[in-house]
PDB file of C-alpha atoms and ligand atoms in Angstrom:
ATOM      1  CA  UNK A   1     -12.719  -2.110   3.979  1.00 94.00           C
ATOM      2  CA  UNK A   2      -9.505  -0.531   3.134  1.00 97.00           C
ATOM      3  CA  UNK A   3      -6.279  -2.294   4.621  1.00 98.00           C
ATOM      4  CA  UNK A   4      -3.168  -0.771   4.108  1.00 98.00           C
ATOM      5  CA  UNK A   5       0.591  -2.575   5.170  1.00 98.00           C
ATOM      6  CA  UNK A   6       3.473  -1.221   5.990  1.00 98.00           C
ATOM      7  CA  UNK A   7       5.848  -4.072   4.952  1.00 98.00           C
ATOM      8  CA  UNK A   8       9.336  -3.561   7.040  1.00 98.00           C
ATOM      9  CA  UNK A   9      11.417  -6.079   7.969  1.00 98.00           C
ATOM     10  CA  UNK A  10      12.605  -7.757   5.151  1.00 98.00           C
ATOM     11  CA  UNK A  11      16.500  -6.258   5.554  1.00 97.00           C
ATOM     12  CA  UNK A  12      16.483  -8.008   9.112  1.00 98.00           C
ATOM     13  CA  UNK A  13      15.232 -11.151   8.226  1.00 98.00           C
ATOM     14  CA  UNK A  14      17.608 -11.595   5.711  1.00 98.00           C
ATOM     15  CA  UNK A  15      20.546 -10.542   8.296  1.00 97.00           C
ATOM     16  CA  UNK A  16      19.462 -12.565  10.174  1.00 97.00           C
ATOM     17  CA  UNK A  17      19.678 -15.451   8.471  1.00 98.00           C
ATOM     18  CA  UNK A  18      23.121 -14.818   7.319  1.00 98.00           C
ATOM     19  CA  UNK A  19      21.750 -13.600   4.150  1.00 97.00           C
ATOM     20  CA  UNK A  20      22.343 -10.348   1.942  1.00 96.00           C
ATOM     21  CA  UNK A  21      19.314  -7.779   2.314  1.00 96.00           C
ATOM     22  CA  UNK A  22      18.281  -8.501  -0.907  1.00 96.00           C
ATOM     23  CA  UNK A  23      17.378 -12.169  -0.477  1.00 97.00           C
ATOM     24  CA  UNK A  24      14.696 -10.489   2.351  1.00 97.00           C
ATOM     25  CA  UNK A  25      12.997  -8.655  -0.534  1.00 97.00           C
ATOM     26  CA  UNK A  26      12.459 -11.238  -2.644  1.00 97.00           C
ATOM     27  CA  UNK A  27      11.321 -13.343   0.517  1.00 97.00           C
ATOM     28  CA  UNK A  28       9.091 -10.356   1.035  1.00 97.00           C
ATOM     29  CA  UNK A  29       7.587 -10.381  -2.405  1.00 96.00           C
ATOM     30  CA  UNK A  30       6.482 -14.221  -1.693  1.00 95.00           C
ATOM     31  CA  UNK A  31       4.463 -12.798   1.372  1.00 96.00           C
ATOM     32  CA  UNK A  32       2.861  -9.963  -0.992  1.00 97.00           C
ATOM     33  CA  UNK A  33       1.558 -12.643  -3.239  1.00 95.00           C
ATOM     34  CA  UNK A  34      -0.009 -14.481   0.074  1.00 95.00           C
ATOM     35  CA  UNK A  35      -1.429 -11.418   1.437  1.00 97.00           C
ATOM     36  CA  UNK A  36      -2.678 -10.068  -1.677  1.00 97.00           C
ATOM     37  CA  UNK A  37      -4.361 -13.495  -2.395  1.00 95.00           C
ATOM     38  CA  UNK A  38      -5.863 -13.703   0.753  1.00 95.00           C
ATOM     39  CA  UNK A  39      -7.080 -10.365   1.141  1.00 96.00           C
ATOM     40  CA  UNK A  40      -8.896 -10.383  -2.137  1.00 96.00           C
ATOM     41  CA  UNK A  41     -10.612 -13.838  -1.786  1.00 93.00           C
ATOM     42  CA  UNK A  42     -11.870 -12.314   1.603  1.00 91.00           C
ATOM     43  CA  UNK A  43     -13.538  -9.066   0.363  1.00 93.00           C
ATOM     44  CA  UNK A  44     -11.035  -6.602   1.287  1.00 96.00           C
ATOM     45  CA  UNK A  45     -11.992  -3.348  -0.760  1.00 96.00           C
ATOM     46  CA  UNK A  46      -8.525  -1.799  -0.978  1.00 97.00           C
ATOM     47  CA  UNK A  47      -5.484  -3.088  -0.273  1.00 98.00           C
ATOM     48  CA  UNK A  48      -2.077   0.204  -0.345  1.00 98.00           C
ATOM     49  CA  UNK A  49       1.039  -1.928   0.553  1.00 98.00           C
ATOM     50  CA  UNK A  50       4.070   0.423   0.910  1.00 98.00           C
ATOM     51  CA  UNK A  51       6.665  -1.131  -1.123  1.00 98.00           C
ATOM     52  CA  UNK A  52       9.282   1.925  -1.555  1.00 98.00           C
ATOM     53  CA  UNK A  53       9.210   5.837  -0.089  1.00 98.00           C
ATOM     54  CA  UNK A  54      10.589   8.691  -1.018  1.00 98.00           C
ATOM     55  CA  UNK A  55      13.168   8.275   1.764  1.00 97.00           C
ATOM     56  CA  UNK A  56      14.125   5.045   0.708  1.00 97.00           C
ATOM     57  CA  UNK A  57      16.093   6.051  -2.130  1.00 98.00           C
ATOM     58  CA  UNK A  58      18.950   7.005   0.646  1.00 97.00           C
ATOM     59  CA  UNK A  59      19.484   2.963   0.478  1.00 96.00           C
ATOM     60  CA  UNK A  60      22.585   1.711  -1.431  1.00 95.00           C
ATOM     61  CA  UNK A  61      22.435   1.721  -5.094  1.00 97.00           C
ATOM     62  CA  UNK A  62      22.514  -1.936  -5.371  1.00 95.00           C
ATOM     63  CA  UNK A  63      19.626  -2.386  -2.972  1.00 96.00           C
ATOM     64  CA  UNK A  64      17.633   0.157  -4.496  1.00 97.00           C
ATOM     65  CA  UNK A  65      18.307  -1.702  -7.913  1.00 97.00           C
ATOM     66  CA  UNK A  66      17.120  -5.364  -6.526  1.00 96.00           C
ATOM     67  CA  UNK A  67      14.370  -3.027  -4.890  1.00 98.00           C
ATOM     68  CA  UNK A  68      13.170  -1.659  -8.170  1.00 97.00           C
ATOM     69  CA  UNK A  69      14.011  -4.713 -10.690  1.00 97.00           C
ATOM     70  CA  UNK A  70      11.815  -7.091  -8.055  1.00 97.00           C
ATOM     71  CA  UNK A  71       9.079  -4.412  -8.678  1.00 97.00           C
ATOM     72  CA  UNK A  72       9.105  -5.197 -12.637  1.00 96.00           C
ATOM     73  CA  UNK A  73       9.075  -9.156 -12.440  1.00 95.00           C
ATOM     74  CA  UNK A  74       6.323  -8.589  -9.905  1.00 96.00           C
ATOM     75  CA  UNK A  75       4.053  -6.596 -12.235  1.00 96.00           C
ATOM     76  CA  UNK A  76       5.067  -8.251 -14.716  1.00 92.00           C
ATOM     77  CA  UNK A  77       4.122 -12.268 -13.156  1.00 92.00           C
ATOM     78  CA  UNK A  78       1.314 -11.256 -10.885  1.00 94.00           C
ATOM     79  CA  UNK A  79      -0.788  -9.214 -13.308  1.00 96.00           C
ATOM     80  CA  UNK A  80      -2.179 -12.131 -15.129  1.00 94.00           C
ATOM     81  CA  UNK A  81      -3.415 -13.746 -11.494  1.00 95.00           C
ATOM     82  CA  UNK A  82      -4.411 -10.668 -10.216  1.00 96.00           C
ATOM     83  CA  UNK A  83      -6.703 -10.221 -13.798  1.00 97.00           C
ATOM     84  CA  UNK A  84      -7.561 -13.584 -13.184  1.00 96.00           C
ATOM     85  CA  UNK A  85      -8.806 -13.081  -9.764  1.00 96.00           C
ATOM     86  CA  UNK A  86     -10.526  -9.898 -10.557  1.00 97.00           C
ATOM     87  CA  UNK A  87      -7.829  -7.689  -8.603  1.00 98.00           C
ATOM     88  CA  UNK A  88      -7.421  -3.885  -9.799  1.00 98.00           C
ATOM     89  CA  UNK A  89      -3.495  -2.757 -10.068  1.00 97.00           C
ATOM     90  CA  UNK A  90      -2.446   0.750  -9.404  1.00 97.00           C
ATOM     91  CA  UNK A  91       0.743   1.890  -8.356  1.00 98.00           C
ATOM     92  CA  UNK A  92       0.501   5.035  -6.298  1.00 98.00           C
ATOM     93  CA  UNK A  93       3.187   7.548  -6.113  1.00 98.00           C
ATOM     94  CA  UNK A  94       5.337  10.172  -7.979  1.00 97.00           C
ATOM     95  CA  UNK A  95       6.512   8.340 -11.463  1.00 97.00           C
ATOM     96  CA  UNK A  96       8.954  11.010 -12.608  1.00 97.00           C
ATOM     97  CA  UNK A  97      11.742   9.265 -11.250  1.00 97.00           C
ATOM     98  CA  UNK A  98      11.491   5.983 -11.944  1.00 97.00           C
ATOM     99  CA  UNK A  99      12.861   4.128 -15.388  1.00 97.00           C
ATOM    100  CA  UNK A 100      11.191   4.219 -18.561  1.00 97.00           C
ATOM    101  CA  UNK A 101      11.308   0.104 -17.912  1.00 96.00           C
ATOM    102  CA  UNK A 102       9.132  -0.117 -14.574  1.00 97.00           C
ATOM    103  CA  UNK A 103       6.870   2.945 -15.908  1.00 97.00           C
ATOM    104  CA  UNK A 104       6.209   0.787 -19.291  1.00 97.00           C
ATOM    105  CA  UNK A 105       5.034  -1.981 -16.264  1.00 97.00           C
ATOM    106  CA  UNK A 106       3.240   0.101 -13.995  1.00 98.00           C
ATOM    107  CA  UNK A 107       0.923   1.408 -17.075  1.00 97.00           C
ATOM    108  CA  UNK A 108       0.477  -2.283 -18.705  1.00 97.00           C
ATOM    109  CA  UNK A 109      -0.454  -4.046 -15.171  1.00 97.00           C
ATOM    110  CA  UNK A 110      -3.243  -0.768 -14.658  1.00 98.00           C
ATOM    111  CA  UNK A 111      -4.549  -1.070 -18.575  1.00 97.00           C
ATOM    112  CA  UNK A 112      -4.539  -4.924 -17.899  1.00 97.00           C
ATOM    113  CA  UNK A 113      -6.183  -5.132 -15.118  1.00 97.00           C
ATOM    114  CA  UNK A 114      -8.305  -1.385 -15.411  1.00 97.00           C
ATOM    115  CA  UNK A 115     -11.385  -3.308 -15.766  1.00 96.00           C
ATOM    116  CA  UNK A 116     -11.714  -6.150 -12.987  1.00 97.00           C
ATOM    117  CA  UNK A 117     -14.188  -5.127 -10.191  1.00 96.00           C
ATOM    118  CA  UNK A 118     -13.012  -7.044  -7.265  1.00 96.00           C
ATOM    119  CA  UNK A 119      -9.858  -5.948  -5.301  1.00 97.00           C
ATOM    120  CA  UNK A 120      -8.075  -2.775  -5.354  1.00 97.00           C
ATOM    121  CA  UNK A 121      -4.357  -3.158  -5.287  1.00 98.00           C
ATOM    122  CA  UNK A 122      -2.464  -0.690  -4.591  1.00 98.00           C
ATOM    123  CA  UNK A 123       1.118  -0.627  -4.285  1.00 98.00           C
ATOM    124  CA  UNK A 124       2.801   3.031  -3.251  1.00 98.00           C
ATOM    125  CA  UNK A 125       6.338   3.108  -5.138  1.00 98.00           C
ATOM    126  CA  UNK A 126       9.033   6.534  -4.526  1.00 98.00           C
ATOM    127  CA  UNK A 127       5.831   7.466  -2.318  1.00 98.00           C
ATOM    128  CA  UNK A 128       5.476  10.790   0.179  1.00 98.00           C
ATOM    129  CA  UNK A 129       2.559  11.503   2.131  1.00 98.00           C
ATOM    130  CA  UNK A 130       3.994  15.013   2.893  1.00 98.00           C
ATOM    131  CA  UNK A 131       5.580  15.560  -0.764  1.00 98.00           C
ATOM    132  CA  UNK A 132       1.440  14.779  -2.036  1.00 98.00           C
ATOM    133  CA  UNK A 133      -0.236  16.629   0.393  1.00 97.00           C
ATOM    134  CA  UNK A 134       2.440  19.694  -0.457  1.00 97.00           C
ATOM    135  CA  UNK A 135       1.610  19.310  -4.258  1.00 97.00           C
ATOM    136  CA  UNK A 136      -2.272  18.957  -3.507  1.00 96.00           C
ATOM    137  CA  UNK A 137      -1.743  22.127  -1.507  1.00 93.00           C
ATOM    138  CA  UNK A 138      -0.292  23.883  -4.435  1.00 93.00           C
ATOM    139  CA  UNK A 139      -2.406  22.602  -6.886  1.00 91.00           C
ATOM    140  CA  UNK A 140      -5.701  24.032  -4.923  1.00 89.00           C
ATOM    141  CA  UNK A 141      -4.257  27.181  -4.601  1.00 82.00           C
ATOM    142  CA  UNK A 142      -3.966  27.243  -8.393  1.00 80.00           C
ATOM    143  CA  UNK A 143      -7.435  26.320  -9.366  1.00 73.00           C
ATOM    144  CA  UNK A 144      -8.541  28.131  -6.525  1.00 69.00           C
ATOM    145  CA  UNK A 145      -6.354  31.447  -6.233  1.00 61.00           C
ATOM    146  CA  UNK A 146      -9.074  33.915  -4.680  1.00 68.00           C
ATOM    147  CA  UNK A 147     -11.030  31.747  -2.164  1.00 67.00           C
ATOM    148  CA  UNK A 148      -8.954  30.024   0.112  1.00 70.00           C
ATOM    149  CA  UNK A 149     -11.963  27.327   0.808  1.00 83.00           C
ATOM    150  CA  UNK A 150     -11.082  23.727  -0.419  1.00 88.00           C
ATOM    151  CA  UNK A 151     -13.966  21.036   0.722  1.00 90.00           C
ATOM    152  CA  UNK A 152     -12.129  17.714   1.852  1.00 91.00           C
ATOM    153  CA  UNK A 153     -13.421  15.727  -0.979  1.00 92.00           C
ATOM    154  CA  UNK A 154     -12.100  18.235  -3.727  1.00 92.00           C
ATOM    155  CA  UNK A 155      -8.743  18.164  -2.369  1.00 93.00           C
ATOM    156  CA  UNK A 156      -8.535  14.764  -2.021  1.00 95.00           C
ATOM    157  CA  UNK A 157      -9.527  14.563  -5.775  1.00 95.00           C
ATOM    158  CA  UNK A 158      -6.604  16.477  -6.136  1.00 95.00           C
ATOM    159  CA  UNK A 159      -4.379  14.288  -3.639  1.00 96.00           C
ATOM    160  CA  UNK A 160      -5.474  11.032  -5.874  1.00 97.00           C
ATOM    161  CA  UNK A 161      -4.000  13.231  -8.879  1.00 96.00           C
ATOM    162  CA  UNK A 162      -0.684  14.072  -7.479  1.00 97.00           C
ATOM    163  CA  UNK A 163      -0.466  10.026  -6.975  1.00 97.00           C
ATOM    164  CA  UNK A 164      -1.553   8.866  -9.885  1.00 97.00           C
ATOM    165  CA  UNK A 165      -4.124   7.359  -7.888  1.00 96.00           C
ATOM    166  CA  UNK A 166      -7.493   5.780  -8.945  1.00 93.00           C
ATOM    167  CA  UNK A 167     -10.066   8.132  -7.456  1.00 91.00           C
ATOM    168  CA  UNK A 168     -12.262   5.759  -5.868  1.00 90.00           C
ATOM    169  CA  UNK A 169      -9.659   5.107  -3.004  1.00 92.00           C
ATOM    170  CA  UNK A 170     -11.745   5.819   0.301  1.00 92.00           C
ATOM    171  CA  UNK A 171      -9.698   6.378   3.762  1.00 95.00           C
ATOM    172  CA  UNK A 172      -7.334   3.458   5.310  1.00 97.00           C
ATOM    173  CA  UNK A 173      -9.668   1.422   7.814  1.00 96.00           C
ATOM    174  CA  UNK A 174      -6.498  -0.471   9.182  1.00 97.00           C
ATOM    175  CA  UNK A 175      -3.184   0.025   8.992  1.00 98.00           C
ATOM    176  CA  UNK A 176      -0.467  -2.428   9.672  1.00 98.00           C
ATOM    177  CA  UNK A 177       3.092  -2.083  10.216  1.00 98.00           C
ATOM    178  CA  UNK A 178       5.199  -5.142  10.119  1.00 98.00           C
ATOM    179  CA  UNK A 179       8.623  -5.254  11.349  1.00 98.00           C
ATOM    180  CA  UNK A 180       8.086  -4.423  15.032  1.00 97.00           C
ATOM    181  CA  UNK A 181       8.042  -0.661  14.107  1.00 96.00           C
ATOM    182  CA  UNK A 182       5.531   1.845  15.439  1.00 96.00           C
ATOM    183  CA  UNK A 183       5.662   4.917  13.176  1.00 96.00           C
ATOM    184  CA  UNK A 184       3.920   5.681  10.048  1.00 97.00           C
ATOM    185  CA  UNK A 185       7.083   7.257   7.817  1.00 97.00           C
ATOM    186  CA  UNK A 186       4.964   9.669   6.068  1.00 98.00           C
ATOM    187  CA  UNK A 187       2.550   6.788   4.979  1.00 98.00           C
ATOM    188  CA  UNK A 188      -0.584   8.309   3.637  1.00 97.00           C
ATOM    189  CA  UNK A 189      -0.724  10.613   6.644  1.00 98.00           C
ATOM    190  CA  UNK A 190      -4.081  12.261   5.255  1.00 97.00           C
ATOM    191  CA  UNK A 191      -5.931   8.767   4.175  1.00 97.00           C
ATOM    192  CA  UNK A 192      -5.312   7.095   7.976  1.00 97.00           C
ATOM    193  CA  UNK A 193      -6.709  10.129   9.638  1.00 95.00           C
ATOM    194  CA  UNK A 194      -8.824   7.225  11.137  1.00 94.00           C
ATOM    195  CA  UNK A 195      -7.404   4.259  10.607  1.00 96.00           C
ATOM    196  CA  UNK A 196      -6.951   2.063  13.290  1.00 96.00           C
ATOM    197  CA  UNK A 197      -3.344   1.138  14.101  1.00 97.00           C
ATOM    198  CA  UNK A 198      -2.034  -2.274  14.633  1.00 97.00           C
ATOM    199  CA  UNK A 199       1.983  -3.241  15.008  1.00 98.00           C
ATOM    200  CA  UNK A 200       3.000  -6.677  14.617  1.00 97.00           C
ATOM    201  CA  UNK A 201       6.492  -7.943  15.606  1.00 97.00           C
ATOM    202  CA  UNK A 202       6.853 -10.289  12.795  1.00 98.00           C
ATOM    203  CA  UNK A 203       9.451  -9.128  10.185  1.00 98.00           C
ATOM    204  CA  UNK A 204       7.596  -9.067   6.984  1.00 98.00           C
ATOM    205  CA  UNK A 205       8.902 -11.792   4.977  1.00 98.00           C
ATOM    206  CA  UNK A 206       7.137 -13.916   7.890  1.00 98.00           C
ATOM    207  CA  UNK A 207       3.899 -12.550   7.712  1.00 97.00           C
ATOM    208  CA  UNK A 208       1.084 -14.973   6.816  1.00 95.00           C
ATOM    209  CA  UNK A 209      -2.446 -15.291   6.397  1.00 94.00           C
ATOM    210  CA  UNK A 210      -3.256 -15.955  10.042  1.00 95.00           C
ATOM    211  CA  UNK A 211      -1.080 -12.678  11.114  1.00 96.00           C
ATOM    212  CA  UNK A 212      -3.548 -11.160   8.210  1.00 96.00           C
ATOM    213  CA  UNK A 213      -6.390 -12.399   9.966  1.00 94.00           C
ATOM    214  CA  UNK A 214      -5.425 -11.894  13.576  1.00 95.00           C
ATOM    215  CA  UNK A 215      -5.091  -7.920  12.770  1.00 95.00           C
ATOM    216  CA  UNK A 216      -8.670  -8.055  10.887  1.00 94.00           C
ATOM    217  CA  UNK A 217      -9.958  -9.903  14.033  1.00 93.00           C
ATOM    218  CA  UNK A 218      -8.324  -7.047  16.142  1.00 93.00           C
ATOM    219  CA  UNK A 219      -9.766  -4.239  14.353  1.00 93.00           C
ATOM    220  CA  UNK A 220     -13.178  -5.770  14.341  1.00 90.00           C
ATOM    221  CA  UNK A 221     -13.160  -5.583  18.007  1.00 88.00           C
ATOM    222  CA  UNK A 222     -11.883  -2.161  18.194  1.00 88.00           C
ATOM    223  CA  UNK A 223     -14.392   0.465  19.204  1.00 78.00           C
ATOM    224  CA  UNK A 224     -14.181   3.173  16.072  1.00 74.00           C
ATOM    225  CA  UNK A 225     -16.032   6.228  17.456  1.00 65.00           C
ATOM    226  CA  UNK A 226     -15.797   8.709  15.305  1.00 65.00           C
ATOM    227  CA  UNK A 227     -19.463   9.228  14.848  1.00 57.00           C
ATOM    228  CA  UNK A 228     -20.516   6.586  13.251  1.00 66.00           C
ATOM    229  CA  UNK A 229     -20.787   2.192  13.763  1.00 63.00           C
ATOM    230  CA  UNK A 230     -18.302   0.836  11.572  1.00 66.00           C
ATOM    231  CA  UNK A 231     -20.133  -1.019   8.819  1.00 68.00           C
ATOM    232  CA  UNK A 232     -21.523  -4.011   8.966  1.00 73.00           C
ATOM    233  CA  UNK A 233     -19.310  -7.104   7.902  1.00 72.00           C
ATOM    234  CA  UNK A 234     -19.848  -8.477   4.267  1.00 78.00           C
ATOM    235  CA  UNK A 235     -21.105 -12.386   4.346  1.00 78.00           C
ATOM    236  CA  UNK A 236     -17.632 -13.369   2.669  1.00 75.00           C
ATOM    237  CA  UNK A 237     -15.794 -11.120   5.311  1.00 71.00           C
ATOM    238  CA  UNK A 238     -18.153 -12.586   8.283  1.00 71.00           C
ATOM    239  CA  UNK A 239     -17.030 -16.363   6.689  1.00 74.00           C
ATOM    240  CA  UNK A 240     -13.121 -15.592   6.771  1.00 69.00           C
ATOM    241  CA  UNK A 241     -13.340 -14.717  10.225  1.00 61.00           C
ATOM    242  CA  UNK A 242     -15.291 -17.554  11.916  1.00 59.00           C
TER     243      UNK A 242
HETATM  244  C1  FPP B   1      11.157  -2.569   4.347  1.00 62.80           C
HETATM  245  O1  FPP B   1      12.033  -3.493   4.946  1.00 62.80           O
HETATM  246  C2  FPP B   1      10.815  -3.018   3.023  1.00 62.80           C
HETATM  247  C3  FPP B   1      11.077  -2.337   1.886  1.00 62.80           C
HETATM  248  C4  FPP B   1      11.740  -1.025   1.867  1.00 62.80           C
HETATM  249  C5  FPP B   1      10.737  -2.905   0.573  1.00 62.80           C
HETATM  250  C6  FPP B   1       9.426  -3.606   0.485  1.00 62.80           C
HETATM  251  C7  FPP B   1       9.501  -4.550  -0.645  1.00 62.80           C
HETATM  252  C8  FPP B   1       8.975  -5.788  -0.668  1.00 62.80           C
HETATM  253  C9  FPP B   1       8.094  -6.333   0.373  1.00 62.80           C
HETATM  254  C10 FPP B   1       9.293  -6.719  -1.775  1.00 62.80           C
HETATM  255  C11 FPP B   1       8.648  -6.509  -3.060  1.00 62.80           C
HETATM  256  C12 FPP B   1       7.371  -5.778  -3.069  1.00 62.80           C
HETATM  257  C13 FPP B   1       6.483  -5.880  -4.054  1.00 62.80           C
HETATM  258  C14 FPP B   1       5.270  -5.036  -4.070  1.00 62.80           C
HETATM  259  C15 FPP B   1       6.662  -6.824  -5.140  1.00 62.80           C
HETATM  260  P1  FPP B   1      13.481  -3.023   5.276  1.00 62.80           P
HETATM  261  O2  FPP B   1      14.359  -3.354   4.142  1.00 62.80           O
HETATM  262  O3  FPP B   1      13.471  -1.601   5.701  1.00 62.80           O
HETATM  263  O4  FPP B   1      13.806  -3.943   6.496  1.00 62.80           O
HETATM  264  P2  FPP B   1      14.689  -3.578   7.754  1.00 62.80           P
HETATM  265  O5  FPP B   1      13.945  -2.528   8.524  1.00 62.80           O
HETATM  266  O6  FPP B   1      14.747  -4.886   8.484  1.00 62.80           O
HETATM  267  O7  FPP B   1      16.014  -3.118   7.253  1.00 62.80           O
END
């Protein structure tokens, strides 16, 4: 199963509480650690949390900053638990912007952890679903100049690519907003062509395990049609939710 979060919020809980927006994103971080934890010890395939877009670096400089010096320490501390607990790191999304710093990070925490064989974390940094599906585009037409045929599977070969993406990433099974938000900002618009959509009103930083598991429990009861039965529940997955 392939779970992916859209983690707003965290500027609002911090306002209000009387405190700068900054103090929500390092709140926020706390609650990736949780949800990341949890997910993985319940047999979640792939977790994509959406930690900065494209659009967000319209944000003040000094917010941006916290933004991208929380994403270091992060890497940085967590990498040795996720190794320990078996969880894969890759950071999806374009790298030719960010510091020579967070890129040295980004490529230790994915060497670190390249081997482990349990979770898939995925965390989408200066990411664009439109911008990757544009570059894919371009990038087909290249290899491909004369027939204008491209079989899903290739291009999404060449959509993992453009993201720096580990190509075993399937499709998003369930996606979650936080924040009381119902839009996907050009969140992997391709990957949740059949996701299943749940919006919770909590502001992130206040998102726990039994939020996690009320959405799981909600998509579990959702009917997916789209030609198939959605696959049966793993023993550890059946456990969490009893
Ligand atoms: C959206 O809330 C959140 C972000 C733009 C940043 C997400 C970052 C974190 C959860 C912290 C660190 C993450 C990792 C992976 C270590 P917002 O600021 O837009 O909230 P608002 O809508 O209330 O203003």
């Amino acid at each position: 199963m392939h779970i992916a979060i859209i983690m707003d919020g965290n500027g609002r809980w911090a306002t209000q509480r009387g405190l700068p927006r900054t103090a929500g994103h390092v709140e926020g971080a706390k609650a990736v650690r949780a949800t990341v934890e949890t997910a993985a010890r319940a047999g979640v395939d792939t977790l994509t949390l959406y930690a900065f877009s494209a659009a967000n670096w319209r944000r003040p400089q000094v917010e941006i900053a916290a933004l991208m010096k929380l994403f270091g320490q992060y890497l940085f501390s967590e990498t040795r638990r996720c190794v320990e607990q078996s969880i894969r790191v890759n950071v999806i999304g374009r790298r030719d912007r960010l510091s020579d710093n967070l890129l040295r990070s980004i490529e230790q925490s994915e060497r670190l952890s390249a081997s482990c064989t349990g979770m898939h974390l995925r965390v989408a940094v200066d990411y664009s679903s439109q911008y990757s599906i544009l570059k894919a585009a371009q990038r087909a037409d290249r290899v491909n100049p004369q027939d204008g045929d491209i079989a899903p599977a290739d291009f999404e070969r060449l959509l993992h690519e453009v993201d720096h993406s580990a190509a075993d990433a399937g499709p998003v099974d369930l996606l979650i907003r936080t924040g009381n938000e119902r839009r996907l900002s050009d969140f992997m618009l391709w990957e949740c062509a059949y996701a299943e959509l749940i919006f919770s009103p909590r502001m992130w930083p206040d998102f726990g395990v039994d939020d996690l598991h009320a959405a799981v429990r909600e998509f579990r009861g959702r009917d997916r049609r789209f030609g198939a039965v959605a696959p049966p529940l793993t023993r550890r997955q059946e456990a969490w939710l009893d």
